[in-house]
Amino acid sequence: MNLIAELRARLGEAAVLDGKDIGGRHVSDMSTTGTAPPLAVVRPRTIEEVSTILKLCHAAGTPVIAQGGMTGLAGGGNPSGNEIVISLELIRGIEEIDTASATMTVRAGTPLEECQTAADDAGLFLALDLGSRGSAQIGGNLSTNAGGIRVIRYGMAREQVLGLEAVLADGTIVSTMNKMLKNNAGYDLKHLFIGSEGTLGIITRAVLRLHPPTGEITTVLCAVSTYEDVVKLLRRAQGELGGVVAFEAMWREYFEFTASALKLSFFAEAHPFWVILESTAKGDAMESFLGECLEDGLLQDALIAQSHAQAREIWSVREGHPIETLPNLLNFDVSLPIARIGDYAVECSAALHARWSASHVSFYGHVGDSNVHICFSVEYGPGEDMHDVDDIVYGVLKDYGGSISAEHGVGTLKRPYLHLSRSPQELALMRCLKQALDPRGILNPGKVI
Ligand SMILES: Cc1cc2nc3c(=O)[nH]c(=O)nc-3n(C[C@H](O)[C@H](O)[C@H](O)COP(=O)(O)OP(=O)(O)OC[C@H]3O[C@@H](n4cnc5c(N)ncnc54)[C@H](O)[C@@H]3O)c2cc1C
């Protein structure tokens, strides 16, 4: 019996899609770089079924790709034509919220937003938050070690995980569904699967750490003159104001492009940098902090959002959807030491403009987490090699000691550049782990390493 027939016999006809039944969403993630449908898409309902699929694929030597919400931006979930996709969408639901331990036990296919709402309803707070919250799944969030807008206060996805369950390439279920904050009994195996983009195992369940609710958050839009002042504002807000839960910077080109496309205007004057500062500090404390920063010349202007709607308007500029209408848009997600981001942006922008004088180059991002995103767009003719953009962005980055992936992962798109951010010794150890956990190389081949 061939593999697809065997999968149907074991899991039922409805669990296996092939041919025309495979929808477009299984072909490409949000990087829109995937082109080939997989051999089949299998939708298991239980963890035991995930194990059965892997056992069969392992025996057949057939590659397997885990797919979550397919909101990834690095091509990590994209098939190349000869794989079995395991779609986690039916491994869904919150199994338990333990208010005494402040934990949530959740299945991998549950959308992030569903988990956030359930935590809220229980009077607790799940600190992971991304723009893709409606579609991205917890399994995808953990396998990419997602970042988002609350990292500055709570850390990345990795920091929200206490326990994990994963299925290995040969179908073995490894369960470390720990609820304790402290557990130093040997290697902490969950970290093998967090951030490994489905190349070392398939995540099926997790125990997430919950926090007390943040309380009311004040949103402020700040105008700043220099990148050095952006960094000073960050450190001063953390030191004097406290309770900083978001610190996002936008360079002038980015802010002006998106604000004008959205027909939003906040101040009469233009400024080189714009910061969204969010804190749990109460109104008076925030007002006196901003007043002192204005007096000292650290701030040029500041607007405290007066309503949830005004805060949403400010965030809509940062989310920057109008940028997506630019032709041939390329988006980069890099990180580097916070003090060096300003100089990197100047050098990177100059290098890109020297090569394509009419291009759009703009910068924005989670600067408080040492993470900056770069938008590049240009009209180009046949024969032009757009890989030169990667070479310039990552080439300059290497000189600054930065990382080619801050939060989106490596997938296929950044794999050729991984050696710029990792030493030969680190790469050798990664290959060693891959060989140990997946000796037949069936898990998401061609991704990450
Ligand atoms: C509008 C928008 C905003 C975004 N904002 C952010 C942001 O602020 N920060 C950020 O970090 N990312 C962001 N992203 C990127 C994306 O949402 C994240 O990478 C997210 O974590 C991917 O989750 P997913 O379920 O969609 O995973 P998918 O795209 O389906 O998969 C991503 C990778 O994980 C693997 N995978 C999926 N599920 C599993 C599993 N159960 N077990 C093992 N491997 C698995 C896949 O094989 C693939 O390699 C954004 C994307 C969009 C479209």
XYZ file of C-alpha atoms and ligand atoms in Angstrom:
502
model
C 0.000 0.000 0.000
C 1.352 3.446 -0.809
C 1.845 6.050 1.931
C -1.226 8.171 1.176
C -3.479 5.076 1.040
C -1.947 3.873 4.323
C -2.569 7.281 5.956
C -6.212 7.142 4.773
C -6.599 3.613 6.093
C -5.228 4.593 9.519
C -6.752 8.080 9.961
C -9.871 7.958 7.791
C -10.596 9.384 4.316
C -11.527 12.870 5.552
C -8.219 13.370 7.367
C -6.137 13.277 4.166
C -6.404 15.868 1.391
C -4.597 15.565 -1.917
C -4.745 16.927 -5.476
C -7.253 19.725 -5.983
C -8.536 19.388 -2.416
C -5.335 20.997 -1.110
C -6.195 24.660 -0.620
C -3.821 27.547 -1.431
C -3.201 28.244 2.236
C -1.168 25.030 2.463
C 1.073 26.154 -0.421
C 2.544 29.367 0.974
C 2.870 31.212 4.245
C 2.540 35.004 4.414
C 5.957 35.465 2.769
C 4.043 34.474 -0.435
C 7.127 32.611 -1.669
C 5.652 29.078 -1.740
C 4.612 27.756 -5.156
C 4.264 23.947 -5.009
C 1.490 22.036 -3.218
C 2.624 19.099 -1.035
C 1.892 15.439 -1.846
C -0.905 15.512 0.732
C -2.192 17.450 3.719
C -3.052 15.347 6.763
C -5.206 16.796 9.554
C -4.803 14.680 12.684
C -7.321 15.065 15.548
C -5.234 13.543 18.324
C -1.604 13.511 19.417
C -1.555 9.735 18.856
C -2.528 10.376 15.227
C 0.398 12.816 14.856
C 2.624 10.025 16.145
C 1.113 7.515 13.675
C 1.719 9.870 10.708
C 5.335 10.419 11.710
C 5.958 6.684 12.223
C 4.649 5.959 8.721
C 6.577 8.831 7.088
C 9.737 7.874 8.981
C 9.492 4.298 7.752
C 8.894 5.507 4.187
C 11.611 8.207 4.380
C 9.054 10.815 3.259
C 9.585 14.448 4.310
C 7.074 16.020 6.709
C 6.221 19.690 7.252
C 4.219 20.973 10.223
C 1.856 23.817 9.367
C 0.193 26.123 11.881
C -1.646 29.275 10.861
C 0.750 29.862 7.906
C 1.338 33.463 8.965
C 5.111 32.871 8.971
C 7.271 35.348 7.071
C 10.337 33.192 6.354
C 8.912 30.412 4.138
C 9.275 27.884 7.002
C 5.928 26.150 6.393
C 6.191 26.099 2.584
C 6.291 22.730 0.808
C 8.407 22.090 -2.260
C 6.206 19.376 -3.760
C 7.238 16.028 -2.272
C 6.185 16.279 1.384
C 3.348 15.273 3.659
C 2.012 18.349 5.453
C 0.727 17.841 8.990
C -1.754 20.638 9.589
C -2.288 21.121 13.343
C -5.597 22.991 12.975
C -7.728 20.231 14.565
C -5.357 19.713 17.524
C -7.078 22.692 19.054
C -8.423 23.876 22.385
C -7.482 24.964 25.870
C -7.314 21.969 28.190
C -6.932 23.794 31.487
C -6.326 27.153 33.110
C -4.779 26.618 36.527
C -5.243 29.925 38.327
C -3.219 28.812 41.365
C -0.174 27.965 39.221
C -1.018 30.759 36.740
C -0.663 28.398 33.780
C -2.625 27.479 30.661
C -2.402 24.004 29.141
C -3.141 24.347 25.439
C -3.076 22.274 22.258
C -0.736 23.391 19.479
C -3.375 24.266 16.863
C -5.155 26.831 19.049
C -5.037 30.380 17.624
C -3.112 32.823 19.822
C -6.076 35.184 20.181
C -8.233 32.392 21.606
C -5.582 31.825 24.296
C -5.351 35.560 25.077
C -9.122 35.819 25.503
C -9.282 32.727 27.720
C -6.502 34.117 29.932
C -8.353 37.468 30.206
C -11.601 35.672 31.091
C -9.758 33.890 33.918
C -8.455 37.220 35.264
C -4.914 36.574 34.031
C -2.735 37.791 31.153
C -0.931 35.917 28.364
C 2.031 38.111 27.498
C 2.528 36.927 23.901
C 1.013 39.318 21.330
C 1.543 39.683 17.564
C -0.339 41.376 14.729
C -1.165 37.892 13.356
C -2.872 36.830 16.611
C -6.173 35.866 14.917
C -4.610 33.192 12.668
C -1.207 32.274 14.109
C -1.307 29.163 16.300
C 0.468 28.497 19.581
C 2.467 25.656 17.959
C 3.647 28.031 15.210
C 4.401 30.776 17.762
C 6.568 28.445 19.816
C 8.307 26.774 16.907
C 9.320 30.228 15.590
C 9.976 31.602 19.111
C 7.801 34.567 18.119
C 8.471 38.036 19.508
C 5.865 40.757 19.141
C 5.052 43.930 21.010
C 5.391 42.849 24.669
C 8.918 41.410 24.540
C 10.447 44.427 26.253
C 8.552 43.590 29.465
C 7.877 39.828 29.273
C 10.424 38.316 26.859
C 9.870 36.240 23.717
C 7.602 33.203 23.251
C 10.292 31.008 24.832
C 9.901 32.879 28.127
C 6.163 32.122 28.221
C 6.625 28.331 28.132
C 6.880 26.136 31.211
C 6.139 22.761 29.642
C 5.963 21.253 26.171
C 4.956 18.087 24.372
C 6.465 17.201 21.004
C 6.465 14.247 18.641
C 9.869 13.190 17.317
C 10.644 12.222 13.722
C 10.164 8.500 14.506
C 6.784 9.089 16.174
C 7.974 9.020 19.812
C 5.905 11.362 21.990
C 8.121 13.323 24.418
C 6.099 15.015 27.111
C 7.619 17.576 29.470
C 4.334 19.215 30.504
C 5.909 20.904 33.522
C 3.981 23.601 35.456
C 6.797 24.709 37.748
C 8.829 27.881 37.301
C 11.847 26.100 38.718
C 12.911 22.717 37.404
C 16.621 22.062 36.980
C 16.362 18.278 36.764
C 18.757 17.807 33.856
C 18.551 19.290 30.355
C 15.547 21.515 29.679
C 14.411 19.674 26.562
C 11.582 22.039 25.609
C 14.150 24.512 24.298
C 15.151 22.051 21.561
C 11.743 22.493 19.969
C 11.132 26.185 20.667
C 12.526 28.212 17.770
C 13.588 25.197 15.693
C 10.829 25.787 13.087
C 9.609 22.208 12.911
C 13.037 20.739 12.078
C 13.536 18.775 15.344
C 10.006 17.686 16.276
C 6.334 18.611 16.027
C 4.933 20.526 18.981
C 1.538 19.190 20.065
C 0.815 20.757 23.474
C 2.278 23.362 25.806
C 1.973 24.709 29.323
C 2.082 28.505 29.067
C 2.944 30.847 31.879
C 0.320 33.501 32.691
C 0.818 36.835 34.448
C -1.307 39.167 36.537
C -3.282 41.568 34.308
C -1.271 44.672 33.344
C -4.031 47.091 34.360
C -4.669 50.213 32.333
C -2.004 51.106 29.770
C -1.221 54.665 28.637
C -0.164 55.085 25.008
C 2.001 58.065 24.014
C 3.300 59.150 20.625
C 6.641 60.937 21.057
C 8.578 63.046 18.551
C 12.366 62.786 18.893
C 15.286 64.487 17.089
C 18.027 61.867 17.002
C 18.465 58.132 17.377
C 20.672 58.769 20.429
C 17.703 60.540 22.042
C 15.453 57.560 21.205
C 17.774 55.323 23.231
C 18.038 57.875 26.072
C 14.231 58.109 26.175
C 13.981 54.315 26.419
C 16.386 54.074 29.345
C 14.925 57.094 31.120
C 11.369 55.763 30.756
C 12.434 52.379 32.142
C 14.347 53.971 35.011
C 12.115 56.892 36.031
C 8.639 56.047 34.768
C 8.649 52.254 35.071
C 6.013 49.822 33.796
C 7.161 50.160 30.150
C 5.252 47.532 28.154
C 6.015 48.714 24.598
C 8.660 50.899 22.994
C 8.444 51.060 19.211
C 10.369 53.471 16.999
C 9.622 54.650 13.481
C 12.090 56.501 11.276
C 10.733 59.552 9.465
C 10.322 57.908 6.004
C 8.245 55.083 7.481
C 6.104 57.312 9.688
C 5.391 59.887 6.977
C 4.561 57.276 4.360
C 2.080 55.333 6.476
C 0.549 58.319 8.341
C -0.120 60.180 5.105
C -1.536 57.051 3.392
C -3.835 56.592 6.407
C -4.686 60.335 6.334
C -3.561 60.724 9.933
C -1.791 63.773 11.298
C -0.691 64.113 14.927
C 1.632 67.143 15.079
C 2.096 70.211 12.886
C 5.828 69.649 12.437
C 7.822 66.806 10.895
C 10.386 65.005 13.084
C 13.195 62.533 12.340
C 11.991 59.832 14.806
C 8.672 58.805 16.289
C 8.281 56.547 19.297
C 5.234 54.755 20.648
C 5.746 54.473 24.384
C 3.327 52.402 26.432
C 3.438 52.179 30.204
C 1.288 51.137 33.104
C 2.278 54.414 34.833
C -0.820 56.416 35.781
C -1.832 59.737 34.120
C -0.090 62.197 36.475
C 3.179 60.259 36.571
C 3.178 60.056 32.773
C 2.412 63.751 32.358
C 5.176 64.895 34.679
C 7.681 62.464 33.075
C 6.858 63.791 29.593
C 6.967 67.404 30.843
C 10.503 66.924 32.194
C 11.668 65.235 28.983
C 10.245 68.145 26.930
C 11.983 70.683 29.177
C 15.302 68.835 28.859
C 14.975 68.762 25.050
C 14.917 64.952 24.972
C 11.422 65.107 23.505
C 10.299 67.515 20.782
C 6.603 66.818 21.231
C 4.315 64.208 22.812
C 0.692 63.165 22.519
C -1.027 61.052 25.171
C -3.827 59.018 23.566
C -7.105 60.194 25.059
C -9.120 57.140 24.080
C -8.733 53.541 22.981
C -9.642 54.719 19.452
C -6.808 57.272 19.434
C -4.341 54.655 20.711
C -5.477 52.361 17.870
C -4.862 55.202 15.357
C -1.315 55.632 16.651
C -0.703 51.875 16.436
C -2.161 51.741 12.910
C 0.750 53.893 11.726
C 3.219 51.462 13.321
C 1.407 48.426 11.833
C 1.959 50.188 8.523
C -0.383 48.269 6.203
C -0.100 50.929 3.422
C 3.566 49.937 3.003
C 2.308 46.596 1.639
C 1.024 48.435 -1.480
C 4.562 49.422 -2.535
C 5.829 47.532 -5.605
C 8.082 44.471 -5.075
C 8.173 45.101 -1.333
C 10.876 43.281 0.640
C 10.728 43.195 4.429
C 13.688 42.442 6.661
C 13.721 41.556 10.346
C 17.146 42.025 11.883
C 18.538 42.667 15.340
C 21.695 44.357 16.561
C 22.952 45.996 19.726
C 20.527 48.848 20.512
C 23.252 51.516 20.543
C 24.260 50.627 16.968
C 20.833 50.522 15.281
C 20.906 54.245 14.321
C 24.270 54.032 12.534
C 23.286 50.759 10.877
C 20.130 52.374 9.464
C 22.141 55.278 8.032
C 24.746 53.002 6.419
C 22.245 50.436 5.147
C 20.008 53.135 3.652
C 22.980 54.837 1.953
C 24.178 51.517 0.475
C 20.700 50.657 -0.869
C 20.159 54.138 -2.327
C 23.613 54.083 -3.925
C 22.540 50.958 -5.842
C 18.858 51.910 -6.469
C 18.557 55.705 -6.235
C 14.762 55.720 -6.721
C 14.011 53.065 -4.086
C 11.861 53.327 -0.947
C 13.913 52.433 2.136
C 12.396 52.814 5.582
C 12.980 51.543 9.114
C 10.729 50.799 12.091
C 10.503 48.228 14.812
C 10.707 46.934 18.338
C 13.774 49.065 19.097
C 13.446 48.399 22.836
C 14.140 44.719 22.008
C 17.112 45.540 19.688
C 14.932 44.615 16.700
C 14.482 46.716 13.562
C 12.499 46.003 10.400
C 13.578 47.339 7.020
C 11.176 47.978 4.133
C 12.635 48.108 0.650
C 10.752 48.685 -2.584
C 11.822 49.510 -6.117
C 10.515 49.123 -9.665
C 13.032 46.873 -11.382
C 13.495 45.579 -14.873
C 14.093 42.089 -16.258
C 17.571 40.731 -15.551
C 18.030 42.666 -12.299
C 19.068 40.393 -9.446
C 17.098 41.276 -6.313
C 19.326 39.006 -4.215
C 21.646 42.022 -4.215
C 19.219 43.614 -1.714
C 19.781 40.724 0.729
C 23.514 40.943 0.171
C 23.554 44.657 1.012
C 21.216 44.484 4.038
C 22.960 41.440 5.547
C 26.449 42.478 4.420
C 26.263 45.772 6.341
C 24.645 43.939 9.270
C 27.555 41.529 9.600
C 29.924 44.449 10.165
C 27.681 45.594 13.033
C 27.561 42.177 14.735
C 23.821 41.814 14.093
C 21.507 38.833 13.536
C 19.788 38.088 10.205
C 16.639 37.041 12.071
C 15.361 38.832 15.155
C 11.968 37.153 15.457
C 10.607 35.738 12.173
C 12.954 32.743 11.982
C 15.187 31.444 9.206
C 12.874 29.218 7.126
C 14.133 29.013 3.557
C 14.518 32.732 2.905
C 17.385 33.392 5.322
C 19.061 29.997 5.209
C 21.746 31.126 2.714
C 22.762 33.885 5.155
C 22.750 31.939 8.436
C 26.559 31.734 8.407
C 26.689 35.535 8.743
C 25.102 35.314 12.209
C 26.367 31.944 13.467
C 29.928 30.643 13.796
C 31.092 27.394 12.116
C 31.127 25.799 15.589
C 27.513 26.825 16.261
C 26.421 25.525 12.843
C 28.242 22.226 13.444
C 26.457 21.779 16.792
C 23.085 22.554 15.151
C 23.783 19.860 12.515
C 24.776 17.453 15.272
C 21.443 18.018 17.087
C 19.514 17.638 13.835
C 21.298 14.345 13.083
C 20.603 13.037 16.613
C 16.889 13.887 16.624
C 16.084 13.326 12.962
C 18.656 10.889 11.530
C 16.675 10.310 8.324
C 16.282 14.059 7.765
C 12.500 13.922 7.238
C 11.481 16.938 9.378
C 11.100 20.121 7.325
C 14.137 19.445 5.138
C 15.824 22.439 3.522
C 14.740 24.786 6.312
C 16.936 26.577 8.870
C 20.195 24.597 8.379
C 0.452 40.726 10.206
C 1.577 39.899 10.769
C 2.240 40.342 11.908
C 3.288 39.586 12.450
N 3.923 40.055 13.560
C 4.914 39.322 14.100
C 5.604 39.801 15.257
O 5.355 40.893 15.761
N 6.564 39.009 15.786
C 6.877 37.782 15.252
O 7.751 37.080 15.792
N 6.261 37.322 14.130
C 5.301 38.054 13.547
N 4.678 37.598 12.423
C 5.089 36.309 11.818
C 4.241 35.083 12.239
O 2.945 35.464 12.626
C 4.936 34.300 13.365
O 6.143 33.743 12.872
C 4.064 33.175 13.967
O 4.673 32.730 15.158
C 3.851 31.990 13.028
O 2.817 31.166 13.556
P 1.963 30.225 12.574
O 1.061 29.385 13.393
O 1.320 31.035 11.519
O 3.122 29.309 11.962
P 3.355 28.826 10.463
O 3.578 29.981 9.560
O 2.308 27.859 10.066
O 4.739 28.018 10.633
C 5.918 28.687 10.979
C 7.036 27.640 11.202
O 6.724 26.846 12.325
C 6.599 25.459 11.962
N 5.467 24.946 12.737
C 4.185 25.387 12.759
N 3.477 24.713 13.669
C 4.315 23.833 14.252
C 4.183 22.848 15.264
N 3.019 22.621 15.878
N 5.275 22.111 15.601
C 6.474 22.320 15.000
N 6.644 23.220 14.028
C 5.579 23.970 13.661
C 6.390 25.448 10.478
O 6.880 24.248 9.905
C 7.216 26.659 10.052
O 8.567 26.331 9.965
C 3.657 38.358 11.834
C 2.993 37.918 10.677
C 1.971 38.676 10.146
C 1.280 38.165 8.910
